[in-house]
C-alpha positions as a Python dict, from the first residue, in 0.01 Angstrom:
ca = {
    (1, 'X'): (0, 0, 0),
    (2, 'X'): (96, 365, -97),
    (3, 'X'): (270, 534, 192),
    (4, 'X'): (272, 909, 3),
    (5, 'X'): (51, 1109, 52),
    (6, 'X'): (-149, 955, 364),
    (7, 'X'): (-467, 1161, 545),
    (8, 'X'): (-382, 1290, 902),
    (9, 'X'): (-639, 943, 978),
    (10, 'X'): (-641, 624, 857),
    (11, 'X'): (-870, 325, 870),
    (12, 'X'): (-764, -67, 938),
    (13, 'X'): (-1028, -345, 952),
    (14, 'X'): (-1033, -698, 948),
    (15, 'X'): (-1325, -856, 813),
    (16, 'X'): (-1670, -762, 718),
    (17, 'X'): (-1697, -334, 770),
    (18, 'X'): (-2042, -332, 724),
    (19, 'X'): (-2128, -687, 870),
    (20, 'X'): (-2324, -954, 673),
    (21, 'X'): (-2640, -1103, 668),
    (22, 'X'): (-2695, -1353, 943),
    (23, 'X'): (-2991, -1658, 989),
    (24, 'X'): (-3279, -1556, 1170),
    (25, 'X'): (-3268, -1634, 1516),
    (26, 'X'): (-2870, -1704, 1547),
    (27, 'X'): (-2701, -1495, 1797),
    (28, 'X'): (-2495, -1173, 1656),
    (29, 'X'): (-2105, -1195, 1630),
    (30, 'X'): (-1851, -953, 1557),
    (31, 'X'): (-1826, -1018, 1187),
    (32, 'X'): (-1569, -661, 1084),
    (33, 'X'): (-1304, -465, 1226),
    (34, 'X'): (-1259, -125, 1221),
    (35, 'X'): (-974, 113, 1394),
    (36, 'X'): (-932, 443, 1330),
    (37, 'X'): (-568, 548, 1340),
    (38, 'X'): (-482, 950, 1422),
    (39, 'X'): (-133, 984, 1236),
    (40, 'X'): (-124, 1360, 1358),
    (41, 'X'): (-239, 1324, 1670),
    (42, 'X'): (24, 1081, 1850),
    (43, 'X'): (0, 800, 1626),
    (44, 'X'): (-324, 711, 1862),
    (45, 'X'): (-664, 491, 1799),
    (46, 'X'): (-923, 700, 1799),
    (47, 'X'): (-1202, 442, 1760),
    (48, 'X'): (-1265, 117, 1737),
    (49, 'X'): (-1559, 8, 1586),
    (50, 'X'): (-1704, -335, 1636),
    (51, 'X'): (-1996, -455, 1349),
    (52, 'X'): (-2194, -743, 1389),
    (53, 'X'): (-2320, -972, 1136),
    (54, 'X'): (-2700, -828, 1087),
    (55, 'X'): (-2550, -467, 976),
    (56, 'X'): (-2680, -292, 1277),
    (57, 'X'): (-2499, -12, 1388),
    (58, 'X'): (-2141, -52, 1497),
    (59, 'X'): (-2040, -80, 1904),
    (60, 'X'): (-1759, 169, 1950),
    (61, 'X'): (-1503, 75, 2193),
    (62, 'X'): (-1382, 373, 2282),
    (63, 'X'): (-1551, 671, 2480),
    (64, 'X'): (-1660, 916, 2243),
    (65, 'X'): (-1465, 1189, 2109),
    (66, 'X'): (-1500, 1527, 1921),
    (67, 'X'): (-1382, 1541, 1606),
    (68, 'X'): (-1189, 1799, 1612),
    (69, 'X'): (-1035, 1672, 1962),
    (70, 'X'): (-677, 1852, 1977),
    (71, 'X'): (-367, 1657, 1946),
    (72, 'X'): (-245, 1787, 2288),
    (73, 'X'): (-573, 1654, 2475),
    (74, 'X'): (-449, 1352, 2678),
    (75, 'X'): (-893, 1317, 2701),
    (76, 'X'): (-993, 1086, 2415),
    (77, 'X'): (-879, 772, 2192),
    (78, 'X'): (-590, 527, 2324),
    (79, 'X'): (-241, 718, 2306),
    (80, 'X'): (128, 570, 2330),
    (81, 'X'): (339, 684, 2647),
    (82, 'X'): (672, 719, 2628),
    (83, 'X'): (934, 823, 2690),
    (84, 'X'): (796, 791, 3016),
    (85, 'X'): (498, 711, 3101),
    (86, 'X'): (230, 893, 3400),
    (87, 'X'): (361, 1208, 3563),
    (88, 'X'): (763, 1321, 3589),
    (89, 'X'): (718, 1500, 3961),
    (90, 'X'): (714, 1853, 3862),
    (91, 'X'): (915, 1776, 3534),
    (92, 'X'): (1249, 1712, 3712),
    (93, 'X'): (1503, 1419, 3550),
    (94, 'X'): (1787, 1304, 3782),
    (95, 'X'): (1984, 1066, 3530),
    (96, 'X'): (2304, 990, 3699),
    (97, 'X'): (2489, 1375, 3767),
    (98, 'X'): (2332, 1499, 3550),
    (99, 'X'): (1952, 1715, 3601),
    (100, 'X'): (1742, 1761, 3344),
    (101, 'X'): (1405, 2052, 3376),
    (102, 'X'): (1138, 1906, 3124),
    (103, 'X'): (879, 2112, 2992),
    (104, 'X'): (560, 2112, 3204),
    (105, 'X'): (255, 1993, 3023),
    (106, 'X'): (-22, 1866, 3290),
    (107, 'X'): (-162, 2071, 3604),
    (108, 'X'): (-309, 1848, 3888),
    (109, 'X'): (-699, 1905, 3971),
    (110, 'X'): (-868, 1846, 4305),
    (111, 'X'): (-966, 1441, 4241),
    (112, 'X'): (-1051, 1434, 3895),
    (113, 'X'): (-670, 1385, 3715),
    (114, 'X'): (-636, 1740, 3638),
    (115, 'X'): (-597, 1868, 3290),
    (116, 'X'): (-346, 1975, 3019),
    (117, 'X'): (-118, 2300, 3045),
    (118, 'X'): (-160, 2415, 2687),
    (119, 'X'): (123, 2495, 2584),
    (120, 'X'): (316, 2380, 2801),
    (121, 'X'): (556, 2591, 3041),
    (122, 'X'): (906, 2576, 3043),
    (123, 'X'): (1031, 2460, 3366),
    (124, 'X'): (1140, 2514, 3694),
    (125, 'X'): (793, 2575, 3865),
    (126, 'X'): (805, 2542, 4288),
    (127, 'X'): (409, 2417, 4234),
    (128, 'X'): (402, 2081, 4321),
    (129, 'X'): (50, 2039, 4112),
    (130, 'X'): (274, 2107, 3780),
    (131, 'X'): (434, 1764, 3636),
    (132, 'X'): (533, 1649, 3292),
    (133, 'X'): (319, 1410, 3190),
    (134, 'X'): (296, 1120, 2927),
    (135, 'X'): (593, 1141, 2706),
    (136, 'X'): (671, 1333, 2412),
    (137, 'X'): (483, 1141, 2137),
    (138, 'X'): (161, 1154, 2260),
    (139, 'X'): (48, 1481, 2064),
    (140, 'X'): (327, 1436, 1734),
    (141, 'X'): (291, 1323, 1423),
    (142, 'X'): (412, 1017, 1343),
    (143, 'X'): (574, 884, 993),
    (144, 'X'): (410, 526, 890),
    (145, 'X'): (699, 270, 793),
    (146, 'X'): (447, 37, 658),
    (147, 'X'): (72, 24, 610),
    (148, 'X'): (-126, -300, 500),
    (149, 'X'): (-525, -323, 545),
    (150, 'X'): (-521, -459, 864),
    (151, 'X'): (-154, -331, 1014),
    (152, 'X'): (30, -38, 1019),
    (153, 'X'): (429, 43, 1188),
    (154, 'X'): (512, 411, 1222),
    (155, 'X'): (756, 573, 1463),
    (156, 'X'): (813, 953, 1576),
    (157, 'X'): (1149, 1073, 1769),
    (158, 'X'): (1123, 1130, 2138),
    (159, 'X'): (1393, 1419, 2187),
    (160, 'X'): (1240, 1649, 2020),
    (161, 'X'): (981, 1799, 2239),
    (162, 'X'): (925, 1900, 2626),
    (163, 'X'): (1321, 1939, 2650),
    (164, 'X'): (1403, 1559, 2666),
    (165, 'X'): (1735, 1569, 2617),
    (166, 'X'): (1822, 1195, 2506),
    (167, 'X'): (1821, 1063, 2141),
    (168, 'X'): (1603, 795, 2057),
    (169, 'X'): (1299, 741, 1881),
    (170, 'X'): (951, 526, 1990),
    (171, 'X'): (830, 299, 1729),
    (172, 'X'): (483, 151, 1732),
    (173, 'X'): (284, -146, 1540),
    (174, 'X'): (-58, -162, 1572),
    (175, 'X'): (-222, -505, 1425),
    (176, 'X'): (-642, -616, 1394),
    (177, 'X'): (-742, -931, 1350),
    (178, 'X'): (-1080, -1114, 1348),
    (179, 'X'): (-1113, -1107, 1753),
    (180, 'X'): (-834, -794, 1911),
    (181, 'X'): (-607, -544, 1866),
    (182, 'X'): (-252, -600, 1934),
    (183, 'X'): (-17, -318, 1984),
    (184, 'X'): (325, -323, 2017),
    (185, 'X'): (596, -10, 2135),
    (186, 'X'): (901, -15, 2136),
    (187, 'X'): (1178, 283, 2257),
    (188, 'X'): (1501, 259, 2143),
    (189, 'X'): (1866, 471, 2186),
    (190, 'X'): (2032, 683, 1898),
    (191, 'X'): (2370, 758, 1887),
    (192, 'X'): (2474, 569, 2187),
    (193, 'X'): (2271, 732, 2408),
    (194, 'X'): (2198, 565, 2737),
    (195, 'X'): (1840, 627, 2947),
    (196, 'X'): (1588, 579, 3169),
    (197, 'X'): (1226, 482, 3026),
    (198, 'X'): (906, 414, 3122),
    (199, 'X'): (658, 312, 2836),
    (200, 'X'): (276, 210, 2808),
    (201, 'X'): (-108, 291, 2660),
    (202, 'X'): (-383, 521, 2772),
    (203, 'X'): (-695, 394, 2658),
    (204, 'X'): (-1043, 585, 2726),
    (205, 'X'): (-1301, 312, 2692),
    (206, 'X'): (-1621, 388, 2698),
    (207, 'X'): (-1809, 351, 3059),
    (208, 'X'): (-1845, -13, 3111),
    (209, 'X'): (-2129, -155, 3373),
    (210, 'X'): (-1859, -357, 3559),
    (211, 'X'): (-1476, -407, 3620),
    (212, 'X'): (-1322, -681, 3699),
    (213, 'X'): (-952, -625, 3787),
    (214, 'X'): (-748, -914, 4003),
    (215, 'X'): (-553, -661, 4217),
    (216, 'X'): (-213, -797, 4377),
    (217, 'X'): (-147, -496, 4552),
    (218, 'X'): (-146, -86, 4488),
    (219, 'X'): (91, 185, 4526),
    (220, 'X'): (103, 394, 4824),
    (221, 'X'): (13, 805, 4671),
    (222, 'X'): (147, 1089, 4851),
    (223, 'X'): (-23, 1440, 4875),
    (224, 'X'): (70, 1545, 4568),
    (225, 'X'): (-120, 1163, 4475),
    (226, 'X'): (215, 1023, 4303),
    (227, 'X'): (315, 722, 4433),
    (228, 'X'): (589, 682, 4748),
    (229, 'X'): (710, 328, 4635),
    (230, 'X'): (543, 158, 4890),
    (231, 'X'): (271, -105, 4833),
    (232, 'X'): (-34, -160, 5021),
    (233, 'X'): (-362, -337, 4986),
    (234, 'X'): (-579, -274, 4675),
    (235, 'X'): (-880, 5, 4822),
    (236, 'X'): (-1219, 5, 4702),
    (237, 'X'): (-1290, 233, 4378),
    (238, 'X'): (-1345, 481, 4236),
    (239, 'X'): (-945, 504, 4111),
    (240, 'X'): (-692, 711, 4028),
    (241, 'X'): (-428, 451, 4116),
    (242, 'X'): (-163, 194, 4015),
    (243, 'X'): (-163, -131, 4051),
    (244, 'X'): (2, -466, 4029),
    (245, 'X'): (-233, -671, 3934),
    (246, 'X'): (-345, -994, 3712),
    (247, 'X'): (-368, -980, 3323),
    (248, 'X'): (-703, -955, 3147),
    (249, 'X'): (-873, -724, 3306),
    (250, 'X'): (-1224, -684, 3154),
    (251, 'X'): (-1489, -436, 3092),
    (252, 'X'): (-1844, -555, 3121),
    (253, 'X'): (-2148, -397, 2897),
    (254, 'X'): (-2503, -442, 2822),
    (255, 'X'): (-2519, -524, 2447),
    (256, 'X'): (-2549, -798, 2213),
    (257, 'X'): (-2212, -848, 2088),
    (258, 'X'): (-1829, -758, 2231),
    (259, 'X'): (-2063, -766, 2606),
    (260, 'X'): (-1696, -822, 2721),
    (261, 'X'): (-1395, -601, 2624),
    (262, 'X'): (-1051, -769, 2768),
    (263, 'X'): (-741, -608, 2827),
    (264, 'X'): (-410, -789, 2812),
    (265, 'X'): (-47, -681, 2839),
    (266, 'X'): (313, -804, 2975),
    (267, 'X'): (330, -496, 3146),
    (268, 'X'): (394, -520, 3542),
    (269, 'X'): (188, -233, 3586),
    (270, 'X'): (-186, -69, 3504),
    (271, 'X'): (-313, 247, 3620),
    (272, 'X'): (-717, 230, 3680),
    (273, 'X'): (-882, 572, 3591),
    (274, 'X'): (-1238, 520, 3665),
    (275, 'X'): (-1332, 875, 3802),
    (276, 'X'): (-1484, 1010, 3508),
    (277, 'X'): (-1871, 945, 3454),
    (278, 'X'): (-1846, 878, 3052),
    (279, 'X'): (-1536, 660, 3048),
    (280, 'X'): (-1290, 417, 3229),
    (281, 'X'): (-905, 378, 3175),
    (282, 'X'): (-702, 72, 3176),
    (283, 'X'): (-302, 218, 3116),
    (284, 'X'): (-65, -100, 3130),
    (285, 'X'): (253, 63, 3195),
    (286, 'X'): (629, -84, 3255),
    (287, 'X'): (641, 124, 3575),
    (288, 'X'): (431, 328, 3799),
    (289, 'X'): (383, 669, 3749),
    (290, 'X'): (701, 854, 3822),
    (291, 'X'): (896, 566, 3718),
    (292, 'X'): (1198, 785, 3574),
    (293, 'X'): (1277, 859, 3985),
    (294, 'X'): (1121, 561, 4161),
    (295, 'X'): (1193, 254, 3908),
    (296, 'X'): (1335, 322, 3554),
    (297, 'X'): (1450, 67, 3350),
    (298, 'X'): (1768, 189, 3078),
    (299, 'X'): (1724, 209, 2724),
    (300, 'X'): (2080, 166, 2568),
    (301, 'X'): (2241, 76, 2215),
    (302, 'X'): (2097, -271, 2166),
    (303, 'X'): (1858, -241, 2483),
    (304, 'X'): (1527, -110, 2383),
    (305, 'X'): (1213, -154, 2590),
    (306, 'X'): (939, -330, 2419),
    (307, 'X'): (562, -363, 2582),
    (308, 'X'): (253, -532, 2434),
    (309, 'X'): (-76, -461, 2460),
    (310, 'X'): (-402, -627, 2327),
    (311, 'X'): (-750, -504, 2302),
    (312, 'X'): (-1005, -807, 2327),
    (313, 'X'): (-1406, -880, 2279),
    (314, 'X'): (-1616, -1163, 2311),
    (315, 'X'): (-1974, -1247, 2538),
    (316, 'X'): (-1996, -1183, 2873),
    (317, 'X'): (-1872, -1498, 3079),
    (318, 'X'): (-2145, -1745, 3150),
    (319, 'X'): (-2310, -1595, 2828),
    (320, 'X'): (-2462, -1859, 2606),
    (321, 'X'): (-2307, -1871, 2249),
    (322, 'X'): (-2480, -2118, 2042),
    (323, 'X'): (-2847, -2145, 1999),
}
C-alpha cells in the first residue's frame, strides 16, 4: 500500500466493515473490524468500531470523542506513552549527575486527574501540582513505515519535544485481526545514548457496567497523589491509582455483541482511571507513574524496551453462544 501522501487518519479493519447477513434467530457476532488510526495526533486509535453480522450499527469501543479533539488533549482515543509514562514529579530528571528541567505539560486538579497546560511551560515551577506528563509522542505526528489493510508500523522521535534531552525514537505497530487489537511499542537509543524509560497505553473506553480487575497490591500516593514506592492493599474504587495486578482485566457492557472487552499486556503495571462518569481507563505501563525517579529501566544501544498490549471482545462470561 501507498505510503505518500497519507490523510492525518487512517482506517484498518479486518473482516466484514459493514457486517453480513446472518440466519434468523442465530445470535450476533462480531463479523468486521474497524480502527481508526490519528497519524497527527500521536500515532493514537481513535475508535474502534465493532460490526456485527445483521448490519446494525457498529459498538464503539472507545468513549466518544470530538472530532476535532486537539492533538495535545491527553482526554480521548488510546495514546502511546513514552518516553515515560504517567507524571515526571514537577518535570524534574535526575539521570546519573546529570539534572534535566522538562517542559511542564499537565496541572493536577482536586480528584478528577487534572488537565493539560496548553502549551506547556518551560520549567522550573516550585508548584508541586505542575508535572510532565505522558511522554513526548503523545500529541506528534508520526511517519508510517508500513501500512497493510489490517496493520500499520510508524515511529516519531522522542527528543524532540518538552526538552528531553536523550536521542532515541519510539516505534509503534498496531495489528487487527478477526477477535483484538494488538499493539506493540518499542523505545530505542540513537547515537549511543543511554536512558531511563518508562513506556505504556492510555486507553479511554467507553463507561463499562462492571470491572473486573485481580488486584495484587497498589501503590502507596502521597499528597501530591504520586506514588511513594510503597505497596499496600488494593482500596475500594473509584481510582486514580496503580496497581500490580493480574492480566485480562475486563470491561463488562449491556449489548449484544463484544458484552466483554478484555485487556491484556506483559506490562507489570496498570493504572485504573475510573473517576470520570463517561469513560474508564485501563493504562498498562512498565512502571508506575514517576517511574523515571522511583523505578526506571535503561534504554541503551541494543537495549530497547518493548511492551505489548491487546485489546479483546467476546460475550460476557457465562453468556450462552450457540443457539
Amino acid at each position: 500500500m501507498s505510503l505518500d501522501p497519507l490523510p492525518p487518519t487512517i482506517t484498518l479493519s479486518h473482516g466484514a466493515p459493514r457486517g453480513q447477513t446472518r440466519r434468523d434467530g442465530a445470535p450476533s457476532t462480531v463479523a468486521g473490524v474497524e480502527v481508526d488510526v490519528s497519524l497527527a495526533a500521536g500515532g493514537r486509535i481513535r475508535q474502534i468500531r465493532l460490526h456485527d453480522d445483521s448490519g446494525s450499527d457498529p459498538v464503539e469501543v472507545f468513549a466518544e470523542a470530538p472530532l476535532d479533539a486537539p492533538a495535545w488533549s491527553t482526554g480521548w482515543g488510546s495514546f502511546p506513552m513514552a518516553p515515560w509514562a504517567g507524571r515526571v514529579r514537577q518535570g524534574r530528571l535526575h539521570v546519573f549527575d546529570r539534572t534535566t528541567q522538562l517542559h511542564l505539560n499537565h496541572e493536577d486538579g482536586d480528584g478528577d486527574g487534572g488537565g493539560p497546560l496548553h502549551p506547556p511551560v518551560p520549567g522550573p515551577d516550585d508548584s508541586p501540582r505542575r508535572h510532565a506528563i505522558h511522554g513526548t509522542v503523545f500529541d506528534r505526528a508520526w511517519s508510517v513505515d508500513l501500512l497493510e489493510t489490517s496493520a500499520v508500523e510508524m515511529h516519531c522521535r522522542i527528543d524532540t519535544a518538552l526538552g528531553w534531552p536523550f536521542p532515541g525514537i519510539a516505534r509503534q505497530r498496531i495489528e487487527v485481526t478477526a477477535t483484538q487489537v494488538a499493539l506493540a511499542l518499542v523505545v530505542e537509543s540513537v547515537d549511543g545514548a543511554v536512558f531511563p524509560a518508562s513506556i505504556g497505553w492510555h486507553p479511554w473506553f467507553a463507561k463499562p457496567t462492571q470491572l473486573h480487575l485481580d488486584a495484587l497490591a497498589m501503590y502507596e500516593l502521597d499528597e501530591t497523589g504520586l506514588p511513594t514506592g510503597a505497596l499496600v492493599e488494593p482500596s475500594s474504587g473509584p481510582w486514580d491509582d496503580c496497581f500490580v495486578a493480574r492480566w485480562p482485566i475486563e470491561l463488562d457492557y449491556d449489548r449484544a455483541i463484544a458484552s466483554t472487552i478484555t485487556v491484556s499486556s506483559d506490562c507489570d503495571h496498570v493504572v485504573i482511571f475510573d473517576k470520570p462518569p463517561h469513560a474508564t481507563c485501563v493504562e498498562p505501563q512498565s512502571g508506575p507513574p514517576d517511574a523515571l525517579a522511583r523505578r526506571p529501566q535503561l534504554v541503551a544501544p541494543g537495549m530497547p524496551l518493548v511492551r505489548t498490549m491487546a485489546i479483546g471482545w467476546s460475550p460476557r462470561r457465562g453468556r450462552p453462544t450457540s443457539d
